[in-house]
XYZ file of C-alpha atoms in Angstrom:
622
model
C 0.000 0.000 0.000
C 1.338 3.417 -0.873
C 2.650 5.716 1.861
C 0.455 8.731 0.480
C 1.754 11.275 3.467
C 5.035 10.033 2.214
C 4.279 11.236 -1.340
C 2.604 14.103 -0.232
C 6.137 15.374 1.998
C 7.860 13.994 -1.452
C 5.959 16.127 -4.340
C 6.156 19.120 -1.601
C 9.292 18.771 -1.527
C 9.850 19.120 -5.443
C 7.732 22.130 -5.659
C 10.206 23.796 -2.912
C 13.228 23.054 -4.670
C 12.192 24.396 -7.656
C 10.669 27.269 -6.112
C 12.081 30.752 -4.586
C 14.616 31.450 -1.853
C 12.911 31.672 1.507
C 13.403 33.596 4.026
C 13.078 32.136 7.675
C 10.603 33.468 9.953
C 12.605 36.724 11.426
C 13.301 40.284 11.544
C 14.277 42.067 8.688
C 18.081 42.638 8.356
C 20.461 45.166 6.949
C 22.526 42.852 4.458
C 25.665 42.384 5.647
C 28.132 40.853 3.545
C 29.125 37.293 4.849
C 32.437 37.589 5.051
C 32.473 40.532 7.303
C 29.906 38.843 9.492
C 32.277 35.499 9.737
C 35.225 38.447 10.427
C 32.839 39.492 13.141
C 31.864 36.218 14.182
C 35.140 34.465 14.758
C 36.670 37.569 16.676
C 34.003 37.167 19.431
C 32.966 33.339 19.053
C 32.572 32.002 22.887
C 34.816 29.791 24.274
C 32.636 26.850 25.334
C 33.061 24.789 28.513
C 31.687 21.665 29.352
C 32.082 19.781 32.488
C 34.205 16.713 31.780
C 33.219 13.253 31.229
C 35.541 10.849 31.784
C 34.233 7.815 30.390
C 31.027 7.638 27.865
C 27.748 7.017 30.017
C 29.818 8.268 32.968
C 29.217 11.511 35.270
C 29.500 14.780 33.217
C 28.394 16.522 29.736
C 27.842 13.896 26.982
C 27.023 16.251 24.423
C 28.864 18.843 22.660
C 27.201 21.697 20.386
C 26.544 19.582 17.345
C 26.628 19.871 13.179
C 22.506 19.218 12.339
C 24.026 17.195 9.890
C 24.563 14.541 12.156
C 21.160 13.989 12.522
C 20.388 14.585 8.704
C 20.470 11.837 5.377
C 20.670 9.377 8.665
C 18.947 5.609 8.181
C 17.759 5.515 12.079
C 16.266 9.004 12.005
C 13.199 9.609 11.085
C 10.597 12.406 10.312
C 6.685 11.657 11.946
C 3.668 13.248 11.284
C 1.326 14.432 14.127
C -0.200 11.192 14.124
C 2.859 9.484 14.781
C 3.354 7.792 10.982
C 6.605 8.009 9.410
C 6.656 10.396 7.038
C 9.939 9.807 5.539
C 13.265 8.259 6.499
C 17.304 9.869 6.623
C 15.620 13.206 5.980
C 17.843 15.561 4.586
C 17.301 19.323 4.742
C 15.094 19.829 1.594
C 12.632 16.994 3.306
C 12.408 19.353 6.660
C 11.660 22.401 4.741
C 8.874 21.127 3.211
C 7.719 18.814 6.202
C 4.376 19.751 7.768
C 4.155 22.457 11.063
C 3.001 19.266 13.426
C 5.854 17.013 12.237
C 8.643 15.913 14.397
C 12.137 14.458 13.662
C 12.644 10.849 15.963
C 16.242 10.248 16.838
C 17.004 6.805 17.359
C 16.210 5.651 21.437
C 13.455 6.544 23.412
C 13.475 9.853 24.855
C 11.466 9.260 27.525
C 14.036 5.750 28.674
C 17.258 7.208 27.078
C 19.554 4.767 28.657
C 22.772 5.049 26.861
C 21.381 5.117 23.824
C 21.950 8.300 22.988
C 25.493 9.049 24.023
C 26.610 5.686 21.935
C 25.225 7.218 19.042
C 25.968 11.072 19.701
C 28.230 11.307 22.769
C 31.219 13.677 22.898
C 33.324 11.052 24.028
C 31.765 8.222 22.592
C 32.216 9.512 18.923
C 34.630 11.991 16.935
C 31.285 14.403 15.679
C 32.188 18.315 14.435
C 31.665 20.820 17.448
C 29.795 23.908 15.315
C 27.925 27.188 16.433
C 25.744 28.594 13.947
C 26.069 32.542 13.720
C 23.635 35.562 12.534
C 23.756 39.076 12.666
C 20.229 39.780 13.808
C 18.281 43.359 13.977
C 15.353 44.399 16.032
C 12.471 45.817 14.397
C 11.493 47.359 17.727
C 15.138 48.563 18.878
C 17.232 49.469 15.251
C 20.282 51.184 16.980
C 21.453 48.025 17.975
C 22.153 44.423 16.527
C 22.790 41.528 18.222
C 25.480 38.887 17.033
C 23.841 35.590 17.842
C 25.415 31.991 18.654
C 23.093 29.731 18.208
C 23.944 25.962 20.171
C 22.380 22.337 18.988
C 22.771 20.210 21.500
C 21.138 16.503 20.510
C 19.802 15.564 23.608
C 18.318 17.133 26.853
C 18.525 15.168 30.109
C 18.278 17.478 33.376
C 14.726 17.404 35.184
C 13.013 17.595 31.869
C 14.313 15.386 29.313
C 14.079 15.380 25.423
C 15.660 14.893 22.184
C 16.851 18.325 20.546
C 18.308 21.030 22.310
C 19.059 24.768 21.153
C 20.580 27.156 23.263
C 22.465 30.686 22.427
C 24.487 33.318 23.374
C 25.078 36.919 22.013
C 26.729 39.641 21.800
C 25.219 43.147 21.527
C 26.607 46.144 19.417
C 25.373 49.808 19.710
C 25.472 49.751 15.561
C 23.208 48.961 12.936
C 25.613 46.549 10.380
C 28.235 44.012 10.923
C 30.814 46.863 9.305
C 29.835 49.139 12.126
C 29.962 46.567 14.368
C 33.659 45.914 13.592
C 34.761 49.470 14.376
C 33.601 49.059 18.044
C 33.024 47.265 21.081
C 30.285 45.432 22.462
C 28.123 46.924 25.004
C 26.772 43.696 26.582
C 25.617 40.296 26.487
C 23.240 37.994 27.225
C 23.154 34.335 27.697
C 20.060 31.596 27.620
C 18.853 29.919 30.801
C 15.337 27.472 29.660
C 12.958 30.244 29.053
C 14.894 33.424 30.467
C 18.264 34.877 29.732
C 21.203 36.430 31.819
C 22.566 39.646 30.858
C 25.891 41.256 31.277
C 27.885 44.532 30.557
C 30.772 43.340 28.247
C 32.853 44.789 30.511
C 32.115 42.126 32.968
C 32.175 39.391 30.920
C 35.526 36.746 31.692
C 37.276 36.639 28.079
C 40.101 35.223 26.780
C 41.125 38.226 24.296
C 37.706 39.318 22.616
C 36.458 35.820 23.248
C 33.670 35.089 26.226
C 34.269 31.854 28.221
C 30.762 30.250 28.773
C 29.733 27.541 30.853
C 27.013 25.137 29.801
C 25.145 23.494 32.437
C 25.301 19.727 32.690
C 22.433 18.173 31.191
C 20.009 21.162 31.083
C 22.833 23.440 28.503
C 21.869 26.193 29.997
C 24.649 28.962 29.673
C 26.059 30.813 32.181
C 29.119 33.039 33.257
C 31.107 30.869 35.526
C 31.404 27.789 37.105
C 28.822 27.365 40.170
C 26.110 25.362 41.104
C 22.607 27.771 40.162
C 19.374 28.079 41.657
C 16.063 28.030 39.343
C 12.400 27.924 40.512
C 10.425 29.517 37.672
C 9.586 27.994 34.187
C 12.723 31.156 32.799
C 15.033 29.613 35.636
C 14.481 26.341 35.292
C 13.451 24.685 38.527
C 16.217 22.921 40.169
C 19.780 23.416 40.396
C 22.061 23.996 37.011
C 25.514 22.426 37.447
C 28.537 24.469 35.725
C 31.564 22.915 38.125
C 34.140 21.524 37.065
C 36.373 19.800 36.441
C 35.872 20.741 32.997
C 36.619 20.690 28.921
C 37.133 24.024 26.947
C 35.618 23.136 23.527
C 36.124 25.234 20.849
C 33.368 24.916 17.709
C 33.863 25.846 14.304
C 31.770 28.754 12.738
C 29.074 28.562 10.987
C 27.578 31.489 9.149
C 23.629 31.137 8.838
C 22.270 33.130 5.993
C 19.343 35.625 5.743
C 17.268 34.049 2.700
C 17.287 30.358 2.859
C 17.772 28.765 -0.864
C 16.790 25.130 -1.582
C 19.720 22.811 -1.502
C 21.939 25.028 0.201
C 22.243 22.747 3.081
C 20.121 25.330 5.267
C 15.908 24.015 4.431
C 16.248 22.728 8.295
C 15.977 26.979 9.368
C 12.373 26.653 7.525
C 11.518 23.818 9.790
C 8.605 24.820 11.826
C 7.799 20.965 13.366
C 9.795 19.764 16.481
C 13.239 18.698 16.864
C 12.783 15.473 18.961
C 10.714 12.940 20.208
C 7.191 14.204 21.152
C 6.323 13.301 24.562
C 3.784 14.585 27.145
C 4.317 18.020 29.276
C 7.485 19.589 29.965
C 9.211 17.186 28.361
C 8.162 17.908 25.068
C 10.742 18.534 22.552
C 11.452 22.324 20.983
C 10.787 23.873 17.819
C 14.097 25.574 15.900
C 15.074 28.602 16.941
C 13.268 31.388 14.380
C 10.220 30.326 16.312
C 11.644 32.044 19.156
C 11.565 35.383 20.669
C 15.287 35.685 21.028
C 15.252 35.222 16.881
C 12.217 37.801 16.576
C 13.127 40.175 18.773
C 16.718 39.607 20.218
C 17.206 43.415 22.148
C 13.595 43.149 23.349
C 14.266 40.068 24.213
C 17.104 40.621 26.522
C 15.955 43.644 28.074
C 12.396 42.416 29.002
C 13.070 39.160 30.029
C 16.948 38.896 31.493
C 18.163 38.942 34.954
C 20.897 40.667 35.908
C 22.347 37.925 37.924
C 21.938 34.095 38.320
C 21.469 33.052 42.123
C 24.416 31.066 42.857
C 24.044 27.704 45.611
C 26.119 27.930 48.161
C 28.816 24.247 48.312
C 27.947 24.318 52.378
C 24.257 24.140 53.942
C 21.489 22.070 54.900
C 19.603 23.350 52.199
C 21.292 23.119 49.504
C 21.999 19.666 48.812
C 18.565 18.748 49.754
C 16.755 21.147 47.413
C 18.884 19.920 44.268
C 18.404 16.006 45.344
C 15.004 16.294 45.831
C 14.116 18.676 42.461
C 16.149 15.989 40.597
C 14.963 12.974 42.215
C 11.393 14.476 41.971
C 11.387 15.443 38.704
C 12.798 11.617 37.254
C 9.477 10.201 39.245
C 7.043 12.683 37.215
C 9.119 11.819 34.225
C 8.374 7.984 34.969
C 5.066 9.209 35.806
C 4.850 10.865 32.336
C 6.297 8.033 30.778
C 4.823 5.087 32.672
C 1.666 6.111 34.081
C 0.114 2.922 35.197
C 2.843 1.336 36.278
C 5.033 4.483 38.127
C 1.390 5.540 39.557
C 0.622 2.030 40.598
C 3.752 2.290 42.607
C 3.101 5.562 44.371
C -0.446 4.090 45.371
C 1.113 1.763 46.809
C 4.095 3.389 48.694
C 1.578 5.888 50.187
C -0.678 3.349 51.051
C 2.058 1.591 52.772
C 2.990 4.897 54.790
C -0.704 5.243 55.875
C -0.956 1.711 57.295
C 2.478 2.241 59.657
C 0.809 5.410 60.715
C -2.632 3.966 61.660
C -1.308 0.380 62.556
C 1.070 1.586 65.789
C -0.692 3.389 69.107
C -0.304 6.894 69.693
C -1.504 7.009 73.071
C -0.550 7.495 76.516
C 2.392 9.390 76.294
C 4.890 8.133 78.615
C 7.805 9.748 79.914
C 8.686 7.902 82.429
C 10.414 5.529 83.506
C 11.960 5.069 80.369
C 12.413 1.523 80.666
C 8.619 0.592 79.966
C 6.750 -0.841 76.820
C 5.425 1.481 74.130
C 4.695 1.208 70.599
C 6.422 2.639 68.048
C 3.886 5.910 67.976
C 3.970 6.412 72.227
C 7.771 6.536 71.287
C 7.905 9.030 69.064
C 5.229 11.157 70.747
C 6.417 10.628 74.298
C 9.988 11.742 73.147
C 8.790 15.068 71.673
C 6.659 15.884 75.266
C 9.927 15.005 77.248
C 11.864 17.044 74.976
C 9.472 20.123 75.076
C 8.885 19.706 79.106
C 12.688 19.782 79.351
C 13.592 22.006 76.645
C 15.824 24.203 78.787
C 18.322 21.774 80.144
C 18.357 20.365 76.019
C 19.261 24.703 74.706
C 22.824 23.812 75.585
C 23.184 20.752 73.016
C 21.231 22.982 70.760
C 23.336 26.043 70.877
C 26.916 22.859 70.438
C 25.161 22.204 67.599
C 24.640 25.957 65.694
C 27.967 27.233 66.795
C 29.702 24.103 64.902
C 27.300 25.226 61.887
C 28.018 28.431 62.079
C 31.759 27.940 62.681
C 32.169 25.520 59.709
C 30.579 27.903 57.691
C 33.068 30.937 58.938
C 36.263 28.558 57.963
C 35.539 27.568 54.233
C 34.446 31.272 53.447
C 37.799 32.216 55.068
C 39.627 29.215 53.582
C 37.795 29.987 50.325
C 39.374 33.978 50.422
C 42.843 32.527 50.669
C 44.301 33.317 47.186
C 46.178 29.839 46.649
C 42.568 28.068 47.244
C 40.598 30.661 45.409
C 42.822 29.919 42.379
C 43.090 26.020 42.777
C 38.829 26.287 42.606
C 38.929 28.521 40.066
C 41.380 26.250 38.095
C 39.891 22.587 38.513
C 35.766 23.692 38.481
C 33.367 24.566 41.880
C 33.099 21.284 42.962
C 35.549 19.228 41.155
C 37.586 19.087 43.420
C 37.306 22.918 44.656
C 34.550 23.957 46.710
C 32.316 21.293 47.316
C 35.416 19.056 48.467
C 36.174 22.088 51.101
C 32.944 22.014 52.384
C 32.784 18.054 52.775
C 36.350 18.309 54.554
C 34.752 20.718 57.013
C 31.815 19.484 57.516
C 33.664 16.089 58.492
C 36.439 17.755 60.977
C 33.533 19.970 62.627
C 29.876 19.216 61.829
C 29.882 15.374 62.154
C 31.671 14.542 64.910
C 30.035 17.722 67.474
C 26.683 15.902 65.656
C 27.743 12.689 67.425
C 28.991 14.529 70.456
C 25.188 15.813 70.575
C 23.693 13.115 70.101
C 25.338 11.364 73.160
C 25.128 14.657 75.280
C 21.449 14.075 74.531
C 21.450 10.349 75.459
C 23.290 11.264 78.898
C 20.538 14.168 79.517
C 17.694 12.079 78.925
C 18.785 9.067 81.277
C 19.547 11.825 83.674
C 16.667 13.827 83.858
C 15.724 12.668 87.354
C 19.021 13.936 89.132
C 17.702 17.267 87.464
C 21.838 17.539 85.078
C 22.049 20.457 83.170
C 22.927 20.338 79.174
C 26.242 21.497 80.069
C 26.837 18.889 82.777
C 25.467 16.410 80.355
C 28.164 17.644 78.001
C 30.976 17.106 80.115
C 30.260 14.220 81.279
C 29.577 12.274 77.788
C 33.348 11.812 77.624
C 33.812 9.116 79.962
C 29.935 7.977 79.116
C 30.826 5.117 76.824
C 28.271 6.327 74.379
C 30.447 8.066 71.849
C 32.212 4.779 70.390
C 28.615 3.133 69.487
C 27.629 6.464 68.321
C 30.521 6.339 65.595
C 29.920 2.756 64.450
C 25.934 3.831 63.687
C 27.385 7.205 61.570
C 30.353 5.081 59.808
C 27.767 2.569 59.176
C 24.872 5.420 57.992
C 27.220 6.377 55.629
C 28.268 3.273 54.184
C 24.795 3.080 53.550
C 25.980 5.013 49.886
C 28.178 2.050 49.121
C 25.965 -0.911 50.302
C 22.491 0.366 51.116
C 21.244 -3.972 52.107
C 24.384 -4.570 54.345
C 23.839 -1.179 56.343
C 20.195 -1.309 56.950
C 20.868 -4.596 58.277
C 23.340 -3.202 60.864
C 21.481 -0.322 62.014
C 18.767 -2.747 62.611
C 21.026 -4.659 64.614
C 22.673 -2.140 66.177
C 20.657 0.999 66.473
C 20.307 0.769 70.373
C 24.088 0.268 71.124
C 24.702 4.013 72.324
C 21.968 3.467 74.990
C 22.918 0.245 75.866
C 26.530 1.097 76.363
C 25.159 4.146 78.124
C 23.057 2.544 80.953
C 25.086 -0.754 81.280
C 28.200 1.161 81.292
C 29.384 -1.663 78.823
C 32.610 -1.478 76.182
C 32.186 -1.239 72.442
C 31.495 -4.799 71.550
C 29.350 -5.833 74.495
C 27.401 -3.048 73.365
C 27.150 -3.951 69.864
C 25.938 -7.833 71.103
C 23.517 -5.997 73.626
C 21.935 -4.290 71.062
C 21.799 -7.410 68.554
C 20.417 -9.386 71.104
C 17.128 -6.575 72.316
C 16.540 -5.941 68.374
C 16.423 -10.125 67.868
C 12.546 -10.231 67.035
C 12.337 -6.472 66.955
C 14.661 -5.764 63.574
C 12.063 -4.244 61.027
C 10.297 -2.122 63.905
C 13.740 -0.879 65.193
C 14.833 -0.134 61.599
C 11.562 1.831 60.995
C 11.869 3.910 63.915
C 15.669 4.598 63.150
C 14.964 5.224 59.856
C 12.139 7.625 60.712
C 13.930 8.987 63.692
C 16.865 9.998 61.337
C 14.710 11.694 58.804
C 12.878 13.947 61.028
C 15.954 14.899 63.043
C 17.725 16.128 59.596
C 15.585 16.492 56.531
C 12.660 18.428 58.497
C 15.163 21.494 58.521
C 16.081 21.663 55.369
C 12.997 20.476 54.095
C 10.810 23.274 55.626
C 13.967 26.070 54.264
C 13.104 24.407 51.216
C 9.434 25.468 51.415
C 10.415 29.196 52.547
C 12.810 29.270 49.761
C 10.121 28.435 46.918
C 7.289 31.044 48.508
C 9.641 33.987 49.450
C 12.692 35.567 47.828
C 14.937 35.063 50.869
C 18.373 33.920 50.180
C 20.245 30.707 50.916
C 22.066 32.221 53.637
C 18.602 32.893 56.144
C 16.914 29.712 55.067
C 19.946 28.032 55.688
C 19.966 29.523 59.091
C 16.496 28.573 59.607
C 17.416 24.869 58.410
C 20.340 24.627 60.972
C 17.974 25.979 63.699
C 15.131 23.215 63.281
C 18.038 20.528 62.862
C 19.629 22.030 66.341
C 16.214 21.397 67.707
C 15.557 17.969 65.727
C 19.154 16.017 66.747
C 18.991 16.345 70.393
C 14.952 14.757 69.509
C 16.944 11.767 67.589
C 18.520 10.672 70.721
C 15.409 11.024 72.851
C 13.781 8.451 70.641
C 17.017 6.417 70.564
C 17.172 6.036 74.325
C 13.284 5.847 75.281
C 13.345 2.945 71.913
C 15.804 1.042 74.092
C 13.858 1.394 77.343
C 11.142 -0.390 75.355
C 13.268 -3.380 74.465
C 14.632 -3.647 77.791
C 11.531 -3.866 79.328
C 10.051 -6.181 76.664
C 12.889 -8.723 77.417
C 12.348 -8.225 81.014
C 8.296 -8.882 80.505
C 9.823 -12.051 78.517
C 11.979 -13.394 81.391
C 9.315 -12.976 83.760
C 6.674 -15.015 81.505
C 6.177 -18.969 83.139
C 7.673 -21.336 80.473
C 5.001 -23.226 78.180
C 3.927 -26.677 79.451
């Protein structure tokens, strides 16, 4: 049976190559000669850097800006009508200048389950493809004292929190002239760069060059351009929402130039400018794939553009705070559920049912009621516990302010170092050098938080322990302190956070231990018992108990340090505050929270103790 939307794309096509030149959906244009807008061009073509990836289908940028002929004449590409039906195969350019407005190329893979699919075929690394940036000279009808030199970026594939085949971004350069002859006889006056559906402008004086030539930073994943190498904040649909990573360590790739010209002809390897239909996959939502760049407002109306919808600055994330690592995990770990959701609805939603379901069962199946303070040696569920250790904490919040007030000051202190460690000019330049984070910042803030944060956490934590089995000879927080030291809780206390963390090697082998051993401090605490009695203590009161001891740790742990920055989070998206208060407002509630994690910790083990003692006491079956 004859294609016949294959025919029709086919005799459309003939008509356009016979036809006129076209001109691509823009603003009209003083003609400029080409080679002056090449001379132009390569003088002031960006310097583009791309965070390093080792290995294909490792960590880092798979894609570099691309030729469109690598996805043109190719036998796994193909061009679809709105209905999904292959129009035509290996379309060339002539085929997407005369393809419908609904069409849509379909790279090989599935955009919605890339895999590795993509890099293998297009990858940086993987293969040897041209690096290219597409150039125009393009006027504003509404602003015709100035032109802007555009860069114009193909990137083949998207994958940040939305993910799609087909990604343009750009960068350019403004000139207070009117032609590319002009242009040459003076400086630039500014800049601007694209971030999703917003820009970034700059005066050129500020803008890091290498000669005439900008150095720009594409984000991992997302492309999004920017100045320097940070970590960036989004939470608008011009932002982006979630964090754009520009750290290093990174590649400086350096594209040739090509010119794009004003009046498309047929067969002059441009028809793909005419292209009106998408350049990817179509899927559902945000991660539908983009039309070409003339349908664009930065094409239309490129001063407009950048003066009506640019920010001055992007806001940068700071490498140290509770908030900050939490808000970029959870947008990215977030958005690849809706984009399973999107892709998999039955199946991903099926899941979530049943995961919330799950959660609602826990919450109804345990009793919440009497609270019971003391003794803390008695039987309660898993709800008394958690509710009885909030009351004792809140009845005895003054004697806990001390632990509270360990805890910010080793916050606040860690914070103090890296910025001062950060302002000495050796480590300034070594960051600057190998990428923020590669190595640079984010390393410095790890380091610190390890020599300060964790271990006056664990110090805490047993302070806390001491307090609570004390509260009856009426010890102060500062007593409790002091007298942790010789407690015999602090050893226990670093198995559970060496094991906690191994949980990011092997997540089976450390649930199992804090199972086992998640009421060693306590034990070790009230039978004044070594490290490895402790340990066997604790193995032998969870023996029955492991799944109900590893769903209060688990919970305990969660509340006492993702409520803070979870709720900075929140104020972050609803206010314009800046990192620096809601990461004050994080390390408050987590000062609060910790002391809480050890109240559940030792009141948990006065439950088991007194179960086994209930046990003991029970007559023997005849």
């Amino acid at each position: 049976m004859f294609d016949l939307a294959a025919v029709a794309v086919a005799l459309l096509s003939t008509v356009v190559a016979s036809a006129s030149p076209v001109t691509p959906a823009t603003a009209p244009l003083s003609r400029n000669d080409d080679s002056v807008v090449m001379e132009l061009a390569e003088r002031y073509a960006p310097h583009v850097v791309l965070q390093r990836q080792p290995v294909p289908c490792g960590d880092g940028e798979p894609f570099a800006p691309s030729d469109v002929g690598a996805i043109l004449g190719q036998a796994d590409v193909v061009l679809r009508s709105s209905t999904g039906e292959v129009l035509i195969t290996a379309p060339t350019d002539r085929d997407l200048a005369a393809a419908p407005a609904d069409s849509n190329i379909d790279l090989p893979g599935d955009a919605g389950r890339p895999g590795c699919d993509f890099e293998k075929r297009f990858g940086r690394v993987a293969n040897s493809l041209p690096t290219t940036m597409y150039v125009r000279l393009a006027a504003d009808p509404d602003r015709p004292d100035r032109i802007a030199l555009q860069y114009w970026l193909y990137f083949i594939y998207n994958d940040w929190n939305n993910i799609h085949e087909g990604d343009w971004e750009m960068a350019q350069i403004v000139f207070d002239a009117s032609t590319a002859e002009q242009a040459l006889q003076t400086e630039p006056i500014g800049m601007a760069v694209s971030q999703h559906y917003g820009n970034e402008r700059s005066p050129w004086a500020d803008v890091t060059r290498l000669g005439d030539r900008p150095v720009i930073f594409a984000a991992v994943g997302s492309h999004a351009i920017y100045y320097s190498p940070h970590r960036w904040f989004g939470k608008s649909g011009d932002t982006g929402f979630g964090c754009d990573d520009t750290r290093g360590p990174s590649d400086q790739v350096d594209s040739r130039i090509v010119v794009m010209p004003d009046v498309v002809t047929p067969g002059d390897g441009f028809g793909w400018l005419t292209f009106s239909g998408r350049w990817g996959q179509r899927q559902a939502s945000i991660n539908d794939s983009e039309t070409g760049p003339p349908s664009t407002e930065q094409w239309q109306h490129p001063i407009t553009w950048m003066e009506s919808t640019g920010r001055d600055a992007a806001v940068t994330v700071p490498e140290l705070g509770g908030v900050t690592g939490f808000f970029c995990a959870a947008s990215a770990a977030g958005s690849k559920v809706l984009n399973r959701l999107l892709d998999r609805p039955v199946v991903t939603g099926s899941i979530l049912v049943a995961l919330m379901l799950g959660v609602v069962l826990l919450l109804r199946r345990t009793r919440w009621s009497p609270v019971i303070m003391q003794p803390i040696a008695t039987r309660r569920s898993v709800g008394q516990t958690v509710r009885s250790s909030w009351r004792l904490l809140m009845v005895n919040k003054h004697s806990f302010v001390p632990i509270s007030v360990l805890l910010l000051a080793a916050g606040g202190i860690a914070t103090l170092l890296q910025i001062l460690v950060a302002r000495v000019s050796a480590v300034r330049t070594f960051t600057d050098v190998v990428g923020r984070g590669g190595g640079g910042d984010a390393v410095l803030g790890f380091l610190i938080g390890t020599v300060i944060t964790v271990p006056v956490t664990v110090v805490a934590l047993g302070s806390a322990m001491v307090l609570t089995n004390n509260l009856e000879t009426h010890d102060s927080g500062w007593s409790a302190i002091g007298k942790v030291w010789r407690s015999g809780v602090l050893l226990p206390l670093v198995v559970l956070t060496v094991t906690i963390f191994l949980g990011w090697i092997v997540l089976p082998l450390a649930l199992f231990l804090v199972a086992c051993w998640a009421v060693a401090p306590s034990a070790a605490l009230v039978d004044g018992s070594p490290l490895g009695r402790s340990l066997n203590t604790s193995t032998g009161l969870t023996h029955g108990h492991r799944l109900r001891t590893l769903t209060t740790a688990v919970a305990a742990i969660t509340i006492a340090f993702f409520t803070g920055p979870f709720l900075g989070t929140i104020v972050l998206l609803i206010t314009n505050v800046s990192f620096s208060f809601v990461n004050i407002i994080a390390g408050i509630v987590s000062a609060i929270l910790t002391p809480y994690l050890a109240v559940i910790i030792a009141l948990y083990h006065g439950d088991l103790v007194a179960r086994q003692g209930d046990a003991i006491k029970e007559p023997p079956l005849a």
